PDB file of C-alpha atoms in Angstrom:
ATOM      1  CA  MET A   1     162.262 150.769 163.096  1.00  0.00           C
ATOM      2  CA  THR A   2     163.542 148.597 160.294  1.00  0.00           C
ATOM      3  CA  ALA A   3     162.341 150.283 157.122  1.00  0.00           C
ATOM      4  CA  GLY A   4     163.804 153.419 155.532  1.00  0.00           C
ATOM      5  CA  THR A   5     163.256 156.704 157.351  1.00  0.00           C
ATOM      6  CA  THR A   6     161.270 159.479 155.734  1.00  0.00           C
ATOM      7  CA  ILE A   7     163.097 162.780 155.632  1.00  0.00           C
ATOM      8  CA  THR A   8     161.105 166.020 155.757  1.00  0.00           C
ATOM      9  CA  ASN A   9     163.093 169.234 155.263  1.00  0.00           C
ATOM     10  CA  GLY A  10     166.284 167.505 156.437  1.00  0.00           C
ATOM     11  CA  THR A  11     164.753 166.111 159.663  1.00  0.00           C
ATOM     12  CA  THR A  12     163.074 162.848 160.655  1.00  0.00           C
ATOM     13  CA  ALA A  13     159.280 162.809 160.250  1.00  0.00           C
ATOM     14  CA  GLU A  14     157.398 163.288 163.519  1.00  0.00           C
ATOM     15  CA  HIS A  15     155.470 160.028 163.416  1.00  0.00           C
ATOM     16  CA  GLU A  16     158.630 158.033 162.769  1.00  0.00           C
ATOM     17  CA  LEU A  17     160.453 159.734 165.628  1.00  0.00           C
ATOM     18  CA  ALA A  18     157.506 158.910 167.904  1.00  0.00           C
ATOM     19  CA  GLU A  19     157.755 155.276 166.776  1.00  0.00           C
ATOM     20  CA  ILE A  20     161.497 155.231 167.545  1.00  0.00           C
ATOM     21  CA  GLN A  21     160.782 156.702 170.969  1.00  0.00           C
ATOM     22  CA  ARG A  22     158.096 154.083 171.738  1.00  0.00           C
ATOM     23  CA  GLU A  23     160.334 151.251 170.609  1.00  0.00           C
ATOM     24  CA  HIS A  24     163.647 152.356 172.141  1.00  0.00           C
ATOM     25  CA  GLY A  25     162.733 154.946 174.802  1.00  0.00           C
ATOM     26  CA  ARG A  26     162.618 152.604 177.819  1.00  0.00           C
ATOM     27  CA  PRO A  27     165.998 150.913 177.258  1.00  0.00           C
ATOM     28  CA  LEU A  28     167.546 154.323 176.531  1.00  0.00           C
ATOM     29  CA  PHE A  29     166.040 155.791 179.705  1.00  0.00           C
ATOM     30  CA  ALA A  30     167.279 152.821 181.762  1.00  0.00           C
ATOM     31  CA  LEU A  31     170.831 153.358 180.492  1.00  0.00           C
ATOM     32  CA  MET A  32     170.690 157.127 181.087  1.00  0.00           C
ATOM     33  CA  LEU A  33     169.325 156.563 184.609  1.00  0.00           C
ATOM     34  CA  ARG A  34     172.245 154.267 185.384  1.00  0.00           C
ATOM     35  CA  LEU A  35     174.779 156.684 183.895  1.00  0.00           C
ATOM     36  CA  SER A  36     173.334 159.643 185.832  1.00  0.00           C
ATOM     37  CA  ASP A  37     173.558 157.849 189.192  1.00  0.00           C
ATOM     38  CA  GLY A  38     169.796 157.483 189.570  1.00  0.00           C
ATOM     39  CA  ASP A  39     168.941 161.147 188.929  1.00  0.00           C
ATOM     40  CA  ARG A  40     165.646 160.829 187.027  1.00  0.00           C
ATOM     41  CA  HIS A  41     165.554 164.462 185.896  1.00  0.00           C
ATOM     42  CA  ARG A  42     169.050 164.311 184.463  1.00  0.00           C
ATOM     43  CA  ALA A  43     168.241 160.978 182.783  1.00  0.00           C
ATOM     44  CA  GLU A  44     165.091 162.446 181.217  1.00  0.00           C
ATOM     45  CA  ASP A  45     167.082 165.417 179.934  1.00  0.00           C
ATOM     46  CA  LEU A  46     169.665 163.076 178.394  1.00  0.00           C
ATOM     47  CA  VAL A  47     166.955 160.975 176.701  1.00  0.00           C
ATOM     48  CA  GLN A  48     165.330 164.110 175.325  1.00  0.00           C
ATOM     49  CA  GLU A  49     168.665 165.396 174.031  1.00  0.00           C
ATOM     50  CA  THR A  50     169.337 162.005 172.412  1.00  0.00           C
ATOM     51  CA  PHE A  51     166.038 162.152 170.541  1.00  0.00           C
ATOM     52  CA  VAL A  52     166.745 165.732 169.488  1.00  0.00           C
ATOM     53  CA  ARG A  53     169.999 164.478 167.969  1.00  0.00           C
ATOM     54  CA  ALA A  54     168.066 161.703 166.224  1.00  0.00           C
ATOM     55  CA  TRP A  55     165.646 164.265 164.837  1.00  0.00           C
ATOM     56  CA  GLN A  56     168.515 166.479 163.659  1.00  0.00           C
ATOM     57  CA  HIS A  57     170.426 163.609 162.002  1.00  0.00           C
ATOM     58  CA  PRO A  58     167.974 161.487 160.011  1.00  0.00           C
ATOM     59  CA  GLU A  59     170.819 160.085 157.901  1.00  0.00           C
ATOM     60  CA  ALA A  60     172.116 158.261 160.978  1.00  0.00           C
ATOM     61  CA  LEU A  61     168.756 156.534 161.390  1.00  0.00           C
ATOM     62  CA  ARG A  62     168.544 155.070 157.912  1.00  0.00           C
ATOM     63  CA  ALA A  63     167.732 151.413 158.443  1.00  0.00           C
ATOM     64  CA  ASP A  64     169.410 150.435 155.175  1.00  0.00           C
ATOM     65  CA  ASP A  65     172.786 150.528 156.937  1.00  0.00           C
ATOM     66  CA  PHE A  66     171.798 148.454 160.001  1.00  0.00           C
ATOM     67  CA  ASP A  67     168.947 146.382 161.476  1.00  0.00           C
ATOM     68  CA  SER A  68     168.121 148.640 164.443  1.00  0.00           C
ATOM     69  CA  VAL A  69     168.668 152.241 165.493  1.00  0.00           C
ATOM     70  CA  ARG A  70     169.062 151.251 169.155  1.00  0.00           C
ATOM     71  CA  PRO A  71     172.874 150.957 169.095  1.00  0.00           C
ATOM     72  CA  TRP A  72     173.133 154.430 167.573  1.00  0.00           C
ATOM     73  CA  LEU A  73     170.729 155.890 170.173  1.00  0.00           C
ATOM     74  CA  LEU A  74     172.526 154.196 173.081  1.00  0.00           C
ATOM     75  CA  THR A  75     175.916 155.393 171.836  1.00  0.00           C
ATOM     76  CA  VAL A  76     174.706 158.978 171.431  1.00  0.00           C
ATOM     77  CA  GLY A  77     173.045 158.885 174.854  1.00  0.00           C
ATOM     78  CA  ARG A  78     176.158 157.452 176.513  1.00  0.00           C
ATOM     79  CA  ARG A  79     178.340 160.153 174.972  1.00  0.00           C
ATOM     80  CA  LEU A  80     175.921 162.865 176.100  1.00  0.00           C
ATOM     81  CA  ALA A  81     175.971 161.431 179.640  1.00  0.00           C
ATOM     82  CA  ILE A  82     179.774 161.402 179.674  1.00  0.00           C
ATOM     83  CA  ASP A  83     179.898 165.001 178.423  1.00  0.00           C
ATOM     84  CA  ALA A  84     177.344 166.089 181.053  1.00  0.00           C
ATOM     85  CA  ARG A  85     179.325 164.405 183.846  1.00  0.00           C
ATOM     86  CA  ARG A  86     182.555 166.040 182.703  1.00  0.00           C
ATOM     87  CA  ALA A  87     180.857 169.429 182.546  1.00  0.00           C
ATOM     88  CA  ARG A  88     179.520 169.033 186.112  1.00  0.00           C
ATOM     89  CA  GLN A  89     182.955 168.028 187.393  1.00  0.00           C
ATOM     90  CA  ALA A  90     184.642 170.939 185.635  1.00  0.00           C
ATOM     91  CA  ARG A  91     182.685 173.603 187.488  1.00  0.00           C
ATOM     92  CA  PRO A  92     182.398 174.125 191.243  1.00  0.00           C
ATOM     93  CA  ALA A  93     179.533 172.468 193.073  1.00  0.00           C
ATOM     94  CA  GLU A  94     176.384 174.535 193.305  1.00  0.00           C
ATOM     95  CA  VAL A  95     175.427 175.772 196.744  1.00  0.00           C
ATOM     96  CA  GLY A  96     171.800 175.938 197.764  1.00  0.00           C
ATOM     97  CA  ASP A  97     170.215 178.633 199.919  1.00  0.00           C
ATOM     98  CA  ALA A  98     170.025 176.309 202.938  1.00  0.00           C
ATOM     99  CA  VAL A  99     173.799 175.903 202.932  1.00  0.00           C
ATOM    100  CA  LEU A 100     174.324 179.664 202.805  1.00  0.00           C
ATOM    101  CA  GLU A 101     171.910 180.262 205.694  1.00  0.00           C
ATOM    102  CA  ASN A 102     173.870 177.875 207.924  1.00  0.00           C
ATOM    103  CA  ALA A 103     177.330 179.059 206.855  1.00  0.00           C
ATOM    104  CA  ARG A 104     179.531 180.748 209.427  1.00  0.00           C
ATOM    105  CA  VAL A 105     180.053 184.414 208.770  1.00  0.00           C
ATOM    106  CA  MET A 106     183.700 185.358 208.959  1.00  0.00           C
ATOM    107  CA  ALA A 107     184.661 188.856 209.975  1.00  0.00           C
ATOM    108  CA  ASP A 108     186.551 190.734 207.346  1.00  0.00           C
ATOM    109  CA  HIS A 109     190.135 191.851 207.857  1.00  0.00           C
ATOM    110  CA  ALA A 110     189.188 195.449 208.606  1.00  0.00           C
ATOM    111  CA  GLU A 111     186.942 194.439 211.510  1.00  0.00           C
ATOM    112  CA  ARG A 112     189.622 192.134 212.898  1.00  0.00           C
ATOM    113  CA  SER A 113     192.248 194.888 212.634  1.00  0.00           C
ATOM    114  CA  VAL A 114     190.014 197.357 214.473  1.00  0.00           C
ATOM    115  CA  ALA A 115     189.305 194.777 217.186  1.00  0.00           C
ATOM    116  CA  THR A 116     193.030 194.097 217.569  1.00  0.00           C
ATOM    117  CA  LEU A 117     193.766 197.799 217.975  1.00  0.00           C
ATOM    118  CA  ASP A 118     190.932 198.155 220.517  1.00  0.00           C
ATOM    119  CA  VAL A 119     192.236 195.237 222.577  1.00  0.00           C
ATOM    120  CA  ARG A 120     195.821 196.547 222.476  1.00  0.00           C
ATOM    121  CA  GLU A 121     194.702 199.944 223.728  1.00  0.00           C
ATOM    122  CA  ALA A 122     192.586 198.335 226.459  1.00  0.00           C
ATOM    123  CA  VAL A 123     195.453 196.081 227.594  1.00  0.00           C
ATOM    124  CA  LYS A 124     197.634 199.217 227.987  1.00  0.00           C
ATOM    125  CA  THR A 125     195.189 200.480 230.619  1.00  0.00           C
ATOM    126  CA  LEU A 126     195.852 197.452 232.883  1.00  0.00           C
ATOM    127  CA  THR A 127     198.404 197.366 235.666  1.00  0.00           C
ATOM    128  CA  PRO A 128     201.743 195.782 234.696  1.00  0.00           C
ATOM    129  CA  GLU A 129     201.022 192.735 236.905  1.00  0.00           C
ATOM    130  CA  HIS A 130     197.657 192.076 235.253  1.00  0.00           C
ATOM    131  CA  ARG A 131     199.136 192.682 231.814  1.00  0.00           C
ATOM    132  CA  GLU A 132     201.949 190.146 232.427  1.00  0.00           C
ATOM    133  CA  VAL A 133     199.454 187.445 233.411  1.00  0.00           C
ATOM    134  CA  LEU A 134     197.228 188.066 230.354  1.00  0.00           C
ATOM    135  CA  VAL A 135     200.209 188.002 228.016  1.00  0.00           C
ATOM    136  CA  GLN A 136     201.371 184.688 229.477  1.00  0.00           C
ATOM    137  CA  VAL A 137     197.998 182.939 229.702  1.00  0.00           C
ATOM    138  CA  TYR A 138     196.000 184.338 226.779  1.00  0.00           C
ATOM    139  CA  PHE A 139     198.470 185.618 224.229  1.00  0.00           C
ATOM    140  CA  GLN A 140     201.276 183.077 224.658  1.00  0.00           C
ATOM    141  CA  GLY A 141     198.965 180.168 225.545  1.00  0.00           C
ATOM    142  CA  ALA A 142     200.726 179.192 228.774  1.00  0.00           C
ATOM    143  CA  SER A 143     198.898 177.144 231.387  1.00  0.00           C
ATOM    144  CA  VAL A 144     198.331 178.586 234.861  1.00  0.00           C
ATOM    145  CA  ALA A 145     201.247 176.511 236.218  1.00  0.00           C
ATOM    146  CA  GLU A 146     203.570 177.606 233.387  1.00  0.00           C
ATOM    147  CA  ALA A 147     202.613 181.262 233.843  1.00  0.00           C
ATOM    148  CA  ALA A 148     203.157 180.989 237.598  1.00  0.00           C
ATOM    149  CA  GLU A 149     206.613 179.533 237.077  1.00  0.00           C
ATOM    150  CA  ALA A 150     207.579 182.115 234.421  1.00  0.00           C
ATOM    151  CA  LEU A 151     206.392 185.038 236.551  1.00  0.00           C
ATOM    152  CA  GLY A 152     207.633 183.621 239.863  1.00  0.00           C
ATOM    153  CA  ILE A 153     204.233 183.849 241.582  1.00  0.00           C
ATOM    154  CA  PRO A 154     201.833 181.214 242.983  1.00  0.00           C
ATOM    155  CA  PRO A 155     199.196 179.664 240.636  1.00  0.00           C
ATOM    156  CA  GLY A 156     196.358 181.135 242.714  1.00  0.00           C
ATOM    157  CA  THR A 157     197.747 184.610 242.122  1.00  0.00           C
ATOM    158  CA  VAL A 158     197.865 183.955 238.373  1.00  0.00           C
ATOM    159  CA  LYS A 159     194.186 182.952 238.475  1.00  0.00           C
ATOM    160  CA  SER A 160     193.085 185.959 240.480  1.00  0.00           C
ATOM    161  CA  ARG A 161     195.089 188.426 238.379  1.00  0.00           C
ATOM    162  CA  ALA A 162     193.661 186.901 235.188  1.00  0.00           C
ATOM    163  CA  TYR A 163     190.147 187.213 236.632  1.00  0.00           C
ATOM    164  CA  TYR A 164     190.565 190.859 237.615  1.00  0.00           C
ATOM    165  CA  ALA A 165     192.340 191.719 234.356  1.00  0.00           C
ATOM    166  CA  LEU A 166     189.459 190.298 232.308  1.00  0.00           C
ATOM    167  CA  ARG A 167     186.949 192.120 234.501  1.00  0.00           C
ATOM    168  CA  ALA A 168     188.801 195.389 233.865  1.00  0.00           C
ATOM    169  CA  LEU A 169     188.888 194.695 230.116  1.00  0.00           C
ATOM    170  CA  ARG A 170     185.111 194.090 230.106  1.00  0.00           C
ATOM    171  CA  ARG A 171     184.599 197.563 231.511  1.00  0.00           C
ATOM    172  CA  VAL A 172     186.938 199.173 228.952  1.00  0.00           C
ATOM    173  CA  LEU A 173     185.610 197.098 225.999  1.00  0.00           C
ATOM    174  CA  PRO A 174     181.825 196.905 226.521  1.00  0.00           C
ATOM    175  CA  GLY A 175     181.122 195.815 222.917  1.00  0.00           C
ATOM    176  CA  TYR A 176     183.442 192.804 223.302  1.00  0.00           C
ATOM    177  CA  ALA A 177     182.071 191.550 226.611  1.00  0.00           C
ATOM    178  CA  ALA A 178     180.731 188.305 225.119  1.00  0.00           C
ATOM    179  CA  ASP A 179     184.199 187.501 223.712  1.00  0.00           C
ATOM    180  CA  LEU A 180     185.885 187.962 227.102  1.00  0.00           C
ATOM    181  CA  ARG A 181     183.962 185.267 229.019  1.00  0.00           C
TER     182      ARG A 181
END
């Protein structure tokens, strides 16, 4: 558009805006597509917003001041793209439903506290020998050899006591049986 722009009620006339869009729409879209990392929908939104700004500011499109409106459109579009990118980076990433369906569900603190109390009470029901082995192997993370050395018993005895202690706990804690395998 090289001639003066008609202003109707403070906005650019519709036919002139359509002419600007035909003449400068493709280069503007190409720039917005590049600035939005290939996201066509975002690029289309940015182009539309750029033309809304052109419609709202007919004084910026007056051809008396310059030969073409393209530099103004590209500058406005680039600034809108930068603002949109900053806004996306300022807020947390959106999470789709598929991500939520596959997310691990963490037990809340109350459930964990109840489970801890249940296990403590169940461990109290074990014989002292079985309890010592479980404390060494499961609660302190000792290997069978380390537990055998600390308790002064053979490794085979550590294994058998651990087996029978877990079996006894399964009977006392039927709801936790899957966790005790």
